[in-house]
JSON list of C-alpha atoms in Angstrom, two decimals:
[
{"chain": "A", "resi": 18, "resn": "MET", "atom": "CA", "xyz": [-11.47, 28.92, 61.96]},
{"chain": "A", "resi": 19, "resn": "SER", "atom": "CA", "xyz": [-9.01, 27.10, 59.88]},
{"chain": "A", "resi": 20, "resn": "ARG", "atom": "CA", "xyz": [-11.43, 24.10, 59.66]},
{"chain": "A", "resi": 21, "resn": "ASN", "atom": "CA", "xyz": [-14.16, 26.35, 58.17]},
{"chain": "A", "resi": 22, "resn": "LEU", "atom": "CA", "xyz": [-11.91, 27.92, 55.78]},
{"chain": "A", "resi": 23, "resn": "LEU", "atom": "CA", "xyz": [-10.72, 24.50, 54.36]},
{"chain": "A", "resi": 24, "resn": "PHE", "atom": "CA", "xyz": [-14.33, 23.33, 54.22]},
{"chain": "A", "resi": 25, "resn": "PHE", "atom": "CA", "xyz": [-15.17, 26.64, 52.39]},
{"chain": "A", "resi": 26, "resn": "PHE", "atom": "CA", "xyz": [-12.52, 26.15, 49.70]},
{"chain": "A", "resi": 27, "resn": "PHE", "atom": "CA", "xyz": [-13.48, 22.39, 49.35]},
{"chain": "A", "resi": 28, "resn": "VAL", "atom": "CA", "xyz": [-17.12, 23.36, 48.62]},
{"chain": "A", "resi": 29, "resn": "VAL", "atom": "CA", "xyz": [-16.17, 26.15, 46.13]},
{"chain": "A", "resi": 30, "resn": "SER", "atom": "CA", "xyz": [-13.68, 23.72, 44.34]},
{"chain": "A", "resi": 31, "resn": "PHE", "atom": "CA", "xyz": [-16.46, 21.16, 44.12]},
{"chain": "A", "resi": 32, "resn": "PHE", "atom": "CA", "xyz": [-19.02, 23.44, 42.45]},
{"chain": "A", "resi": 33, "resn": "GLN", "atom": "CA", "xyz": [-16.47, 24.79, 40.21]},
{"chain": "A", "resi": 34, "resn": "GLY", "atom": "CA", "xyz": [-15.36, 21.27, 39.04]},
{"chain": "A", "resi": 35, "resn": "SER", "atom": "CA", "xyz": [-19.00, 20.20, 38.70]},
{"chain": "A", "resi": 36, "resn": "THR", "atom": "CA", "xyz": [-19.93, 23.07, 36.35]},
{"chain": "A", "resi": 37, "resn": "GLN", "atom": "CA", "xyz": [-17.05, 22.17, 33.86]},
{"chain": "A", "resi": 38, "resn": "ASP", "atom": "CA", "xyz": [-18.28, 20.34, 30.90]},
{"chain": "A", "resi": 39, "resn": "PRO", "atom": "CA", "xyz": [-15.95, 17.20, 30.46]},
{"chain": "A", "resi": 40, "resn": "VAL", "atom": "CA", "xyz": [-16.46, 17.07, 26.81]},
{"chain": "A", "resi": 41, "resn": "THR", "atom": "CA", "xyz": [-15.62, 20.67, 26.24]},
{"chain": "A", "resi": 42, "resn": "ASN", "atom": "CA", "xyz": [-12.32, 20.03, 28.26]},
{"chain": "A", "resi": 43, "resn": "LYS", "atom": "CA", "xyz": [-11.43, 17.19, 25.92]},
{"chain": "A", "resi": 44, "resn": "LEU", "atom": "CA", "xyz": [-12.08, 19.29, 22.77]},
{"chain": "A", "resi": 45, "resn": "ALA", "atom": "CA", "xyz": [-10.06, 22.41, 24.27]},
{"chain": "A", "resi": 46, "resn": "SER", "atom": "CA", "xyz": [-7.42, 22.43, 21.53]},
{"chain": "A", "resi": 47, "resn": "PRO", "atom": "CA", "xyz": [-6.59, 20.53, 18.13]},
{"chain": "A", "resi": 48, "resn": "TYR", "atom": "CA", "xyz": [-4.44, 18.06, 20.20]},
{"chain": "A", "resi": 49, "resn": "HIS", "atom": "CA", "xyz": [-7.25, 17.32, 22.58]},
{"chain": "A", "resi": 50, "resn": "SER", "atom": "CA", "xyz": [-10.00, 16.99, 20.01]},
{"chain": "A", "resi": 51, "resn": "ILE", "atom": "CA", "xyz": [-7.86, 14.47, 17.98]},
{"chain": "A", "resi": 52, "resn": "TYR", "atom": "CA", "xyz": [-6.72, 12.50, 20.97]},
{"chain": "A", "resi": 53, "resn": "THR", "atom": "CA", "xyz": [-10.29, 12.18, 22.11]},
{"chain": "A", "resi": 54, "resn": "HIS", "atom": "CA", "xyz": [-11.38, 10.96, 18.75]},
{"chain": "A", "resi": 55, "resn": "LEU", "atom": "CA", "xyz": [-8.84, 8.32, 18.36]},
{"chain": "A", "resi": 56, "resn": "TYR", "atom": "CA", "xyz": [-8.54, 7.36, 22.11]},
{"chain": "A", "resi": 57, "resn": "TYR", "atom": "CA", "xyz": [-12.25, 6.55, 22.52]},
{"chain": "A", "resi": 58, "resn": "LEU", "atom": "CA", "xyz": [-12.43, 4.42, 19.36]},
{"chain": "A", "resi": 59, "resn": "GLN", "atom": "CA", "xyz": [-9.81, 2.04, 21.00]},
{"chain": "A", "resi": 60, "resn": "ALA", "atom": "CA", "xyz": [-11.41, -1.17, 22.12]},
{"chain": "A", "resi": 61, "resn": "GLU", "atom": "CA", "xyz": [-10.21, -0.79, 25.67]},
{"chain": "A", "resi": 62, "resn": "HIS", "atom": "CA", "xyz": [-11.56, 2.64, 25.94]},
{"chain": "A", "resi": 63, "resn": "TYR", "atom": "CA", "xyz": [-14.57, 2.64, 23.52]},
{"chain": "A", "resi": 64, "resn": "ASP", "atom": "CA", "xyz": [-17.00, 5.33, 24.01]},
{"chain": "A", "resi": 65, "resn": "GLU", "atom": "CA", "xyz": [-19.30, 6.42, 21.22]},
{"chain": "A", "resi": 66, "resn": "ARG", "atom": "CA", "xyz": [-20.42, 9.66, 22.48]},
{"chain": "A", "resi": 67, "resn": "LEU", "atom": "CA", "xyz": [-16.85, 10.94, 23.27]},
{"chain": "A", "resi": 68, "resn": "ALA", "atom": "CA", "xyz": [-15.38, 9.65, 20.01]},
{"chain": "A", "resi": 69, "resn": "ALA", "atom": "CA", "xyz": [-18.06, 11.41, 18.03]},
{"chain": "A", "resi": 70, "resn": "SER", "atom": "CA", "xyz": [-17.83, 14.70, 20.09]},
{"chain": "A", "resi": 71, "resn": "PRO", "atom": "CA", "xyz": [-15.20, 16.27, 17.91]},
{"chain": "A", "resi": 72, "resn": "PHE", "atom": "CA", "xyz": [-17.54, 15.95, 14.87]},
{"chain": "A", "resi": 73, "resn": "ARG", "atom": "CA", "xyz": [-20.63, 17.61, 16.47]},
{"chain": "A", "resi": 74, "resn": "GLY", "atom": "CA", "xyz": [-20.29, 20.78, 14.52]},
{"chain": "A", "resi": 75, "resn": "GLN", "atom": "CA", "xyz": [-23.33, 22.88, 13.39]},
{"chain": "A", "resi": 76, "resn": "ASN", "atom": "CA", "xyz": [-25.82, 20.86, 11.64]},
{"chain": "A", "resi": 77, "resn": "VAL", "atom": "CA", "xyz": [-24.30, 17.44, 12.38]},
{"chain": "A", "resi": 78, "resn": "SER", "atom": "CA", "xyz": [-26.39, 14.86, 13.94]},
{"chain": "A", "resi": 79, "resn": "GLN", "atom": "CA", "xyz": [-24.99, 12.48, 16.62]},
{"chain": "A", "resi": 80, "resn": "GLU", "atom": "CA", "xyz": [-25.36, 9.58, 14.21]},
{"chain": "A", "resi": 81, "resn": "ARG", "atom": "CA", "xyz": [-23.56, 11.29, 11.44]},
{"chain": "A", "resi": 82, "resn": "ALA", "atom": "CA", "xyz": [-20.82, 12.34, 13.70]},
{"chain": "A", "resi": 83, "resn": "LEU", "atom": "CA", "xyz": [-20.16, 8.96, 14.92]},
{"chain": "A", "resi": 84, "resn": "GLN", "atom": "CA", "xyz": [-20.13, 7.64, 11.29]},
{"chain": "A", "resi": 85, "resn": "ALA", "atom": "CA", "xyz": [-17.61, 10.36, 10.48]},
{"chain": "A", "resi": 86, "resn": "ALA", "atom": "CA", "xyz": [-15.46, 9.54, 13.43]},
{"chain": "A", "resi": 87, "resn": "ILE", "atom": "CA", "xyz": [-15.27, 5.85, 12.43]},
{"chain": "A", "resi": 88, "resn": "GLN", "atom": "CA", "xyz": [-14.75, 6.61, 8.75]},
{"chain": "A", "resi": 89, "resn": "LEU", "atom": "CA", "xyz": [-11.91, 9.04, 9.61]},
{"chain": "A", "resi": 90, "resn": "LYS", "atom": "CA", "xyz": [-9.97, 6.40, 11.57]},
{"chain": "A", "resi": 91, "resn": "GLN", "atom": "CA", "xyz": [-10.51, 3.86, 8.81]},
{"chain": "A", "resi": 92, "resn": "LEU", "atom": "CA", "xyz": [-9.46, 6.56, 6.20]},
{"chain": "A", "resi": 93, "resn": "LEU", "atom": "CA", "xyz": [-6.17, 7.25, 8.14]},
{"chain": "A", "resi": 94, "resn": "ASP", "atom": "CA", "xyz": [-5.39, 3.60, 8.71]},
{"chain": "A", "resi": 95, "resn": "GLY", "atom": "CA", "xyz": [-6.31, 2.56, 5.13]},
{"chain": "A", "resi": 96, "resn": "SER", "atom": "CA", "xyz": [-3.99, 5.28, 3.75]},
{"chain": "A", "resi": 97, "resn": "GLY", "atom": "CA", "xyz": [-1.23, 4.35, 6.16]},
{"chain": "A", "resi": 98, "resn": "ILE", "atom": "CA", "xyz": [-1.30, 7.89, 7.70]},
{"chain": "A", "resi": 99, "resn": "PHE", "atom": "CA", "xyz": [0.38, 8.03, 11.22]},
{"chain": "A", "resi": 100, "resn": "VAL", "atom": "CA", "xyz": [-0.82, 11.00, 13.45]},
{"chain": "A", "resi": 101, "resn": "ASP", "atom": "CA", "xyz": [2.17, 12.11, 15.54]},
{"chain": "A", "resi": 102, "resn": "MET", "atom": "CA", "xyz": [0.28, 13.20, 18.71]},
{"chain": "A", "resi": 103, "resn": "GLU", "atom": "CA", "xyz": [3.52, 15.10, 19.91]},
{"chain": "A", "resi": 104, "resn": "LEU", "atom": "CA", "xyz": [3.30, 17.42, 16.81]},
{"chain": "A", "resi": 105, "resn": "LEU", "atom": "CA", "xyz": [-0.24, 18.48, 17.40]},
{"chain": "A", "resi": 106, "resn": "PRO", "atom": "CA", "xyz": [-0.86, 22.16, 18.75]},
{"chain": "A", "resi": 107, "resn": "ARG", "atom": "CA", "xyz": [-2.24, 22.31, 22.23]},
{"chain": "A", "resi": 108, "resn": "GLU", "atom": "CA", "xyz": [-2.80, 26.07, 22.01]},
{"chain": "A", "resi": 109, "resn": "VAL", "atom": "CA", "xyz": [-6.40, 26.84, 22.88]},
{"chain": "A", "resi": 110, "resn": "ASP", "atom": "CA", "xyz": [-6.44, 29.76, 20.40]},
{"chain": "A", "resi": 111, "resn": "TYR", "atom": "CA", "xyz": [-4.31, 28.03, 17.79]},
{"chain": "A", "resi": 112, "resn": "ILE", "atom": "CA", "xyz": [-4.04, 29.98, 14.36]},
{"chain": "A", "resi": 113, "resn": "ASP", "atom": "CA", "xyz": [-2.96, 28.53, 10.97]},
{"chain": "A", "resi": 114, "resn": "ALA", "atom": "CA", "xyz": [-0.60, 31.18, 10.01]},
{"chain": "A", "resi": 115, "resn": "SER", "atom": "CA", "xyz": [-1.02, 30.61, 6.17]},
{"chain": "A", "resi": 116, "resn": "LEU", "atom": "CA", "xyz": [-4.80, 31.15, 6.44]},
{"chain": "A", "resi": 117, "resn": "GLU", "atom": "CA", "xyz": [-4.84, 33.48, 9.44]},
{"chain": "A", "resi": 118, "resn": "LYS", "atom": "CA", "xyz": [-7.87, 31.45, 10.84]},
{"chain": "A", "resi": 119, "resn": "LYS", "atom": "CA", "xyz": [-8.54, 29.24, 13.83]},
{"chain": "A", "resi": 120, "resn": "ARG", "atom": "CA", "xyz": [-8.09, 26.25, 11.70]},
{"chain": "A", "resi": 121, "resn": "PHE", "atom": "CA", "xyz": [-5.99, 22.94, 11.81]},
{"chain": "A", "resi": 122, "resn": "VAL", "atom": "CA", "xyz": [-5.59, 20.48, 8.98]},
{"chain": "A", "resi": 123, "resn": "LEU", "atom": "CA", "xyz": [-5.24, 17.06, 10.27]},
{"chain": "A", "resi": 124, "resn": "THR", "atom": "CA", "xyz": [-2.92, 15.92, 7.45]},
{"chain": "A", "resi": 125, "resn": "SER", "atom": "CA", "xyz": [-1.81, 17.33, 4.08]},
{"chain": "A", "resi": 126, "resn": "ASP", "atom": "CA", "xyz": [-3.00, 14.20, 2.37]},
{"chain": "A", "resi": 127, "resn": "PHE", "atom": "CA", "xyz": [-6.47, 15.53, 2.92]},
{"chain": "A", "resi": 128, "resn": "PRO", "atom": "CA", "xyz": [-6.40, 19.29, 3.18]},
{"chain": "A", "resi": 129, "resn": "SER", "atom": "CA", "xyz": [-10.21, 19.47, 3.15]},
{"chain": "A", "resi": 130, "resn": "ILE", "atom": "CA", "xyz": [-10.40, 17.67, 6.41]},
{"chain": "A", "resi": 131, "resn": "TYR", "atom": "CA", "xyz": [-9.77, 20.14, 9.16]},
{"chain": "A", "resi": 132, "resn": "LEU", "atom": "CA", "xyz": [-10.59, 21.31, 12.76]},
{"chain": "A", "resi": 133, "resn": "GLU", "atom": "CA", "xyz": [-11.84, 24.73, 13.51]},
{"chain": "A", "resi": 134, "resn": "LYS", "atom": "CA", "xyz": [-12.57, 26.53, 16.83]},
{"chain": "A", "resi": 135, "resn": "SER", "atom": "CA", "xyz": [-16.31, 26.90, 17.45]},
{"chain": "A", "resi": 136, "resn": "GLY", "atom": "CA", "xyz": [-17.00, 28.59, 20.82]},
{"chain": "A", "resi": 137, "resn": "ASN", "atom": "CA", "xyz": [-14.65, 26.94, 23.12]},
{"chain": "A", "resi": 138, "resn": "LYS", "atom": "CA", "xyz": [-14.34, 23.76, 21.29]},
{"chain": "A", "resi": 139, "resn": "TRP", "atom": "CA", "xyz": [-12.29, 22.57, 18.37]},
{"chain": "A", "resi": 140, "resn": "VAL", "atom": "CA", "xyz": [-14.48, 20.57, 16.14]},
{"chain": "A", "resi": 141, "resn": "TYR", "atom": "CA", "xyz": [-14.70, 19.28, 12.54]},
{"chain": "A", "resi": 142, "resn": "PRO", "atom": "CA", "xyz": [-17.28, 21.40, 10.69]},
{"chain": "A", "resi": 143, "resn": "LEU", "atom": "CA", "xyz": [-19.98, 20.06, 8.42]},
{"chain": "A", "resi": 144, "resn": "GLU", "atom": "CA", "xyz": [-17.60, 20.71, 5.32]},
{"chain": "A", "resi": 145, "resn": "SER", "atom": "CA", "xyz": [-15.03, 18.36, 6.89]},
{"chain": "A", "resi": 146, "resn": "VAL", "atom": "CA", "xyz": [-17.50, 15.69, 7.66]},
{"chain": "A", "resi": 147, "resn": "LYS", "atom": "CA", "xyz": [-18.62, 15.87, 3.99]},
{"chain": "A", "resi": 148, "resn": "ALA", "atom": "CA", "xyz": [-14.93, 15.61, 2.95]},
{"chain": "A", "resi": 149, "resn": "ILE", "atom": "CA", "xyz": [-14.53, 12.62, 5.13]},
{"chain": "A", "resi": 150, "resn": "GLU", "atom": "CA", "xyz": [-17.47, 10.81, 3.68]},
{"chain": "A", "resi": 151, "resn": "LYS", "atom": "CA", "xyz": [-16.18, 11.54, 0.11]},
{"chain": "A", "resi": 152, "resn": "ALA", "atom": "CA", "xyz": [-12.66, 10.45, 0.72]},
{"chain": "A", "resi": 153, "resn": "HIS", "atom": "CA", "xyz": [-13.87, 7.28, 2.49]},
{"chain": "A", "resi": 154, "resn": "GLN", "atom": "CA", "xyz": [-16.05, 6.43, -0.50]},
{"chain": "A", "resi": 155, "resn": "THR", "atom": "CA", "xyz": [-13.20, 7.06, -2.85]},
{"chain": "A", "resi": 156, "resn": "LEU", "atom": "CA", "xyz": [-10.67, 4.81, -0.88]},
{"chain": "A", "resi": 157, "resn": "PHE", "atom": "CA", "xyz": [-12.96, 2.09, -0.28]},
{"chain": "A", "resi": 158, "resn": "ARG", "atom": "CA", "xyz": [-14.60, 1.53, -3.53]},
{"chain": "A", "resi": 159, "resn": "LEU", "atom": "CA", "xyz": [-16.70, -1.36, -4.89]},
{"chain": "A", "resi": 160, "resn": "GLY", "atom": "CA", "xyz": [-18.09, -2.05, -1.63]},
{"chain": "A", "resi": 161, "resn": "THR", "atom": "CA", "xyz": [-15.02, -2.93, 0.15]},
{"chain": "A", "resi": 162, "resn": "ASP", "atom": "CA", "xyz": [-16.01, -0.82, 3.12]},
{"chain": "A", "resi": 163, "resn": "LYS", "atom": "CA", "xyz": [-18.38, -3.75, 4.06]},
{"chain": "A", "resi": 164, "resn": "LEU", "atom": "CA", "xyz": [-15.25, -5.87, 4.58]},
{"chain": "A", "resi": 165, "resn": "LEU", "atom": "CA", "xyz": [-14.14, -3.42, 7.40]},
{"chain": "A", "resi": 166, "resn": "ASP", "atom": "CA", "xyz": [-16.77, -4.75, 9.54]},
{"chain": "A", "resi": 167, "resn": "LEU", "atom": "CA", "xyz": [-16.50, -8.43, 8.46]},
{"chain": "A", "resi": 168, "resn": "LEU", "atom": "CA", "xyz": [-12.79, -9.03, 8.72]},
{"chain": "A", "resi": 169, "resn": "PRO", "atom": "CA", "xyz": [-12.22, -8.31, 12.35]},
{"chain": "A", "resi": 170, "resn": "ARG", "atom": "CA", "xyz": [-14.71, -11.07, 13.12]},
{"chain": "A", "resi": 171, "resn": "LEU", "atom": "CA", "xyz": [-11.88, -13.45, 11.98]},
{"chain": "A", "resi": 172, "resn": "GLY", "atom": "CA", "xyz": [-9.77, -12.60, 14.99]},
{"chain": "A", "resi": 173, "resn": "THR", "atom": "CA", "xyz": [-8.39, -9.34, 16.73]},
{"chain": "A", "resi": 174, "resn": "ARG", "atom": "CA", "xyz": [-5.70, -10.92, 18.84]},
{"chain": "A", "resi": 175, "resn": "GLU", "atom": "CA", "xyz": [-2.45, -9.13, 17.99]},
{"chain": "A", "resi": 176, "resn": "VAL", "atom": "CA", "xyz": [0.72, -11.03, 16.98]},
{"chain": "A", "resi": 177, "resn": "MET", "atom": "CA", "xyz": [3.83, -8.89, 16.38]},
{"chain": "A", "resi": 178, "resn": "GLY", "atom": "CA", "xyz": [1.82, -5.64, 15.92]},
{"chain": "A", "resi": 179, "resn": "LEU", "atom": "CA", "xyz": [-0.79, -6.89, 13.46]},
{"chain": "A", "resi": 180, "resn": "HIS", "atom": "CA", "xyz": [-4.20, -8.52, 14.25]},
{"chain": "A", "resi": 181, "resn": "MET", "atom": "CA", "xyz": [-5.04, -12.04, 13.11]},
{"chain": "A", "resi": 182, "resn": "TYR", "atom": "CA", "xyz": [-7.61, -10.92, 10.56]},
{"chain": "A", "resi": 183, "resn": "GLN", "atom": "CA", "xyz": [-4.77, -8.68, 8.85]},
{"chain": "A", "resi": 184, "resn": "TYR", "atom": "CA", "xyz": [-2.61, -11.77, 8.49]},
{"chain": "A", "resi": 185, "resn": "ILE", "atom": "CA", "xyz": [-5.55, -13.67, 7.10]},
{"chain": "A", "resi": 186, "resn": "GLY", "atom": "CA", "xyz": [-6.37, -10.93, 4.84]},
{"chain": "A", "resi": 187, "resn": "ILE", "atom": "CA", "xyz": [-2.79, -10.68, 3.61]},
{"chain": "A", "resi": 188, "resn": "LEU", "atom": "CA", "xyz": [-2.56, -14.43, 2.96]},
{"chain": "A", "resi": 189, "resn": "PHE", "atom": "CA", "xyz": [-5.96, -14.19, 1.10]},
{"chain": "A", "resi": 190, "resn": "LEU", "atom": "CA", "xyz": [-4.79, -11.39, -1.14]},
{"chain": "A", "resi": 191, "resn": "ALA", "atom": "CA", "xyz": [-1.60, -13.09, -2.00]},
{"chain": "A", "resi": 192, "resn": "PHE", "atom": "CA", "xyz": [-3.46, -16.23, -3.01]},
{"chain": "A", "resi": 193, "resn": "LEU", "atom": "CA", "xyz": [-6.19, -14.16, -4.92]},
{"chain": "A", "resi": 194, "resn": "SER", "atom": "CA", "xyz": [-3.32, -12.18, -6.62]},
{"chain": "A", "resi": 195, "resn": "ALA", "atom": "CA", "xyz": [-1.65, -15.32, -7.75]},
{"chain": "A", "resi": 196, "resn": "LEU", "atom": "CA", "xyz": [-4.90, -16.90, -8.91]},
{"chain": "A", "resi": 197, "resn": "VAL", "atom": "CA", "xyz": [-5.87, -13.86, -10.86]},
{"chain": "A", "resi": 198, "resn": "HIS", "atom": "CA", "xyz": [-2.50, -13.76, -12.59]},
{"chain": "A", "resi": 199, "resn": "LYS", "atom": "CA", "xyz": [-2.88, -17.57, -13.54]},
{"chain": "A", "resi": 200, "resn": "VAL", "atom": "CA", "xyz": [-6.36, -17.23, -14.68]},
{"chain": "A", "resi": 201, "resn": "PHE", "atom": "CA", "xyz": [-5.72, -14.19, -16.79]},
{"chain": "A", "resi": 202, "resn": "SER", "atom": "CA", "xyz": [-2.53, -15.74, -18.38]},
{"chain": "A", "resi": 203, "resn": "PHE", "atom": "CA", "xyz": [-4.48, -18.81, -19.27]},
{"chain": "A", "resi": 204, "resn": "LEU", "atom": "CA", "xyz": [-7.41, -16.97, -20.73]},
{"chain": "A", "resi": 205, "resn": "PHE", "atom": "CA", "xyz": [-5.14, -14.64, -22.65]},
{"chain": "A", "resi": 206, "resn": "ASN", "atom": "CA", "xyz": [-2.86, -17.39, -23.95]},
{"chain": "A", "resi": 207, "resn": "ARG", "atom": "CA", "xyz": [-5.29, -20.28, -24.41]},
{"chain": "A", "resi": 208, "resn": "LEU", "atom": "CA", "xyz": [-8.47, -18.43, -25.60]},
{"chain": "A", "resi": 209, "resn": "PHE", "atom": "CA", "xyz": [-7.72, -14.96, -26.96]},
{"chain": "A", "resi": 210, "resn": "LEU", "atom": "CA", "xyz": [-4.49, -15.65, -28.77]},
{"chain": "A", "resi": 211, "resn": "SER", "atom": "CA", "xyz": [-5.69, -18.65, -30.36]},
{"chain": "A", "resi": 212, "resn": "VAL", "atom": "CA", "xyz": [-8.80, -16.91, -31.66]},
{"chain": "A", "resi": 213, "resn": "VAL", "atom": "CA", "xyz": [-6.44, -14.25, -33.08]},
{"chain": "A", "resi": 214, "resn": "LYS", "atom": "CA", "xyz": [-4.33, -16.76, -34.75]},
{"chain": "A", "resi": 215, "resn": "LYS", "atom": "CA", "xyz": [-7.09, -18.75, -36.25]},
{"chain": "A", "resi": 216, "resn": "ALA", "atom": "CA", "xyz": [-8.28, -15.39, -37.72]},
{"chain": "A", "resi": 217, "resn": "GLY", "atom": "CA", "xyz": [-5.08, -15.22, -39.59]},
{"chain": "A", "resi": 218, "resn": "TYR", "atom": "CA", "xyz": [-3.13, -12.61, -37.44]},
{"chain": "A", "resi": 219, "resn": "GLU", "atom": "CA", "xyz": [-0.53, -14.95, -36.12]},
{"chain": "A", "resi": 220, "resn": "THR", "atom": "CA", "xyz": [2.23, -12.26, -36.75]},
{"chain": "A", "resi": 221, "resn": "LEU", "atom": "CA", "xyz": [0.30, -9.64, -34.74]},
{"chain": "A", "resi": 222, "resn": "ALA", "atom": "CA", "xyz": [-0.27, -12.27, -31.83]},
{"chain": "A", "resi": 223, "resn": "GLU", "atom": "CA", "xyz": [3.38, -13.15, -31.64]},
{"chain": "A", "resi": 224, "resn": "GLY", "atom": "CA", "xyz": [4.85, -9.69, -32.30]},
{"chain": "A", "resi": 225, "resn": "TYR", "atom": "CA", "xyz": [2.45, -7.61, -30.11]},
{"chain": "A", "resi": 226, "resn": "LEU", "atom": "CA", "xyz": [0.01, -9.31, -28.12]},
{"chain": "A", "resi": 227, "resn": "ILE", "atom": "CA", "xyz": [2.29, -12.04, -26.57]},
{"chain": "A", "resi": 228, "resn": "PRO", "atom": "CA", "xyz": [4.71, -9.50, -25.06]},
{"chain": "A", "resi": 229, "resn": "ILE", "atom": "CA", "xyz": [2.16, -7.47, -23.52]},
{"chain": "A", "resi": 230, "resn": "ALA", "atom": "CA", "xyz": [0.30, -10.38, -21.75]},
{"chain": "A", "resi": 231, "resn": "ARG", "atom": "CA", "xyz": [2.42, -10.52, -18.74]},
{"chain": "A", "resi": 232, "resn": "PRO", "atom": "CA", "xyz": [2.45, -6.86, -18.03]},
{"chain": "A", "resi": 233, "resn": "THR", "atom": "CA", "xyz": [-1.33, -6.51, -18.44]},
{"chain": "A", "resi": 234, "resn": "SER", "atom": "CA", "xyz": [-1.90, -9.42, -16.11]},
{"chain": "A", "resi": 235, "resn": "LEU", "atom": "CA", "xyz": [0.28, -7.69, -13.44]},
{"chain": "A", "resi": 236, "resn": "PHE", "atom": "CA", "xyz": [-1.54, -4.48, -13.92]},
{"chain": "A", "resi": 237, "resn": "VAL", "atom": "CA", "xyz": [-4.75, -6.33, -13.10]},
{"chain": "A", "resi": 238, "resn": "VAL", "atom": "CA", "xyz": [-3.16, -7.74, -10.09]},
{"chain": "A", "resi": 239, "resn": "LEU", "atom": "CA", "xyz": [-1.84, -4.35, -8.99]},
{"chain": "A", "resi": 240, "resn": "ALA", "atom": "CA", "xyz": [-5.41, -2.70, -9.44]},
{"chain": "A", "resi": 241, "resn": "LEU", "atom": "CA", "xyz": [-6.79, -5.56, -7.34]},
{"chain": "A", "resi": 242, "resn": "LEU", "atom": "CA", "xyz": [-4.14, -4.68, -4.59]},
{"chain": "A", "resi": 243, "resn": "VAL", "atom": "CA", "xyz": [-4.95, -1.02, -4.79]},
{"chain": "A", "resi": 244, "resn": "ILE", "atom": "CA", "xyz": [-8.63, -1.71, -4.15]},
{"chain": "A", "resi": 245, "resn": "TYR", "atom": "CA", "xyz": [-8.21, -4.21, -1.29]},
{"chain": "A", "resi": 246, "resn": "VAL", "atom": "CA", "xyz": [-5.13, -3.32, 0.61]},
{"chain": "A", "resi": 247, "resn": "PRO", "atom": "CA", "xyz": [-6.73, -0.37, 2.37]},
{"chain": "A", "resi": 248, "resn": "VAL", "atom": "CA", "xyz": [-9.31, -2.71, 3.85]},
{"chain": "A", "resi": 249, "resn": "LEU", "atom": "CA", "xyz": [-6.59, -4.45, 5.90]},
{"chain": "A", "resi": 250, "resn": "GLN", "atom": "CA", "xyz": [-6.11, -1.14, 7.62]}
]
């Protein structure tokens, strides 16, 4: 009798477990959805379907969901935003007290990117996917997003917490910054100022233009860094 009872409970447990959707379980709370997204984009656990699952809100295709998943990860890394998993809510029916909605904003840096409960899953709605695409385009401007695929090919082995391609990128940026500064200074001093002096504005050149040459050069270098540093992730 006891054996039959144990067998009965085993069968019931088996069918109950088999009817559970593993993806739904991974999206049961804001914590689970964010963890699923970030965990399954790691090289050792890479799974496109699971990584994109928190982005499969209404009217979001699988392809667009995967793109949003990758772009959001790049956006967080490029902006230097660390997601502290321990602070994420694990309540199934979490409510944002300020909005009185079942919604969770991932980071205050991007308030328009949020999760909301849809059925029994926490997903990024279409509005959030659009916000991710817009923010990604803003951060990685001038086509620098193409480098996000190219740079890792230079080496992904980690040394002291950074990948080899990041070290190479840092050295390249340092060299490029120094080169731009030298070229800009040369062009300004040798060409622009000489033309101004020959035109008879030597006082203007020495009194106003020369003092702003160096700050202007540094501004150009700073602008270069603002554009390319996010690519290093």
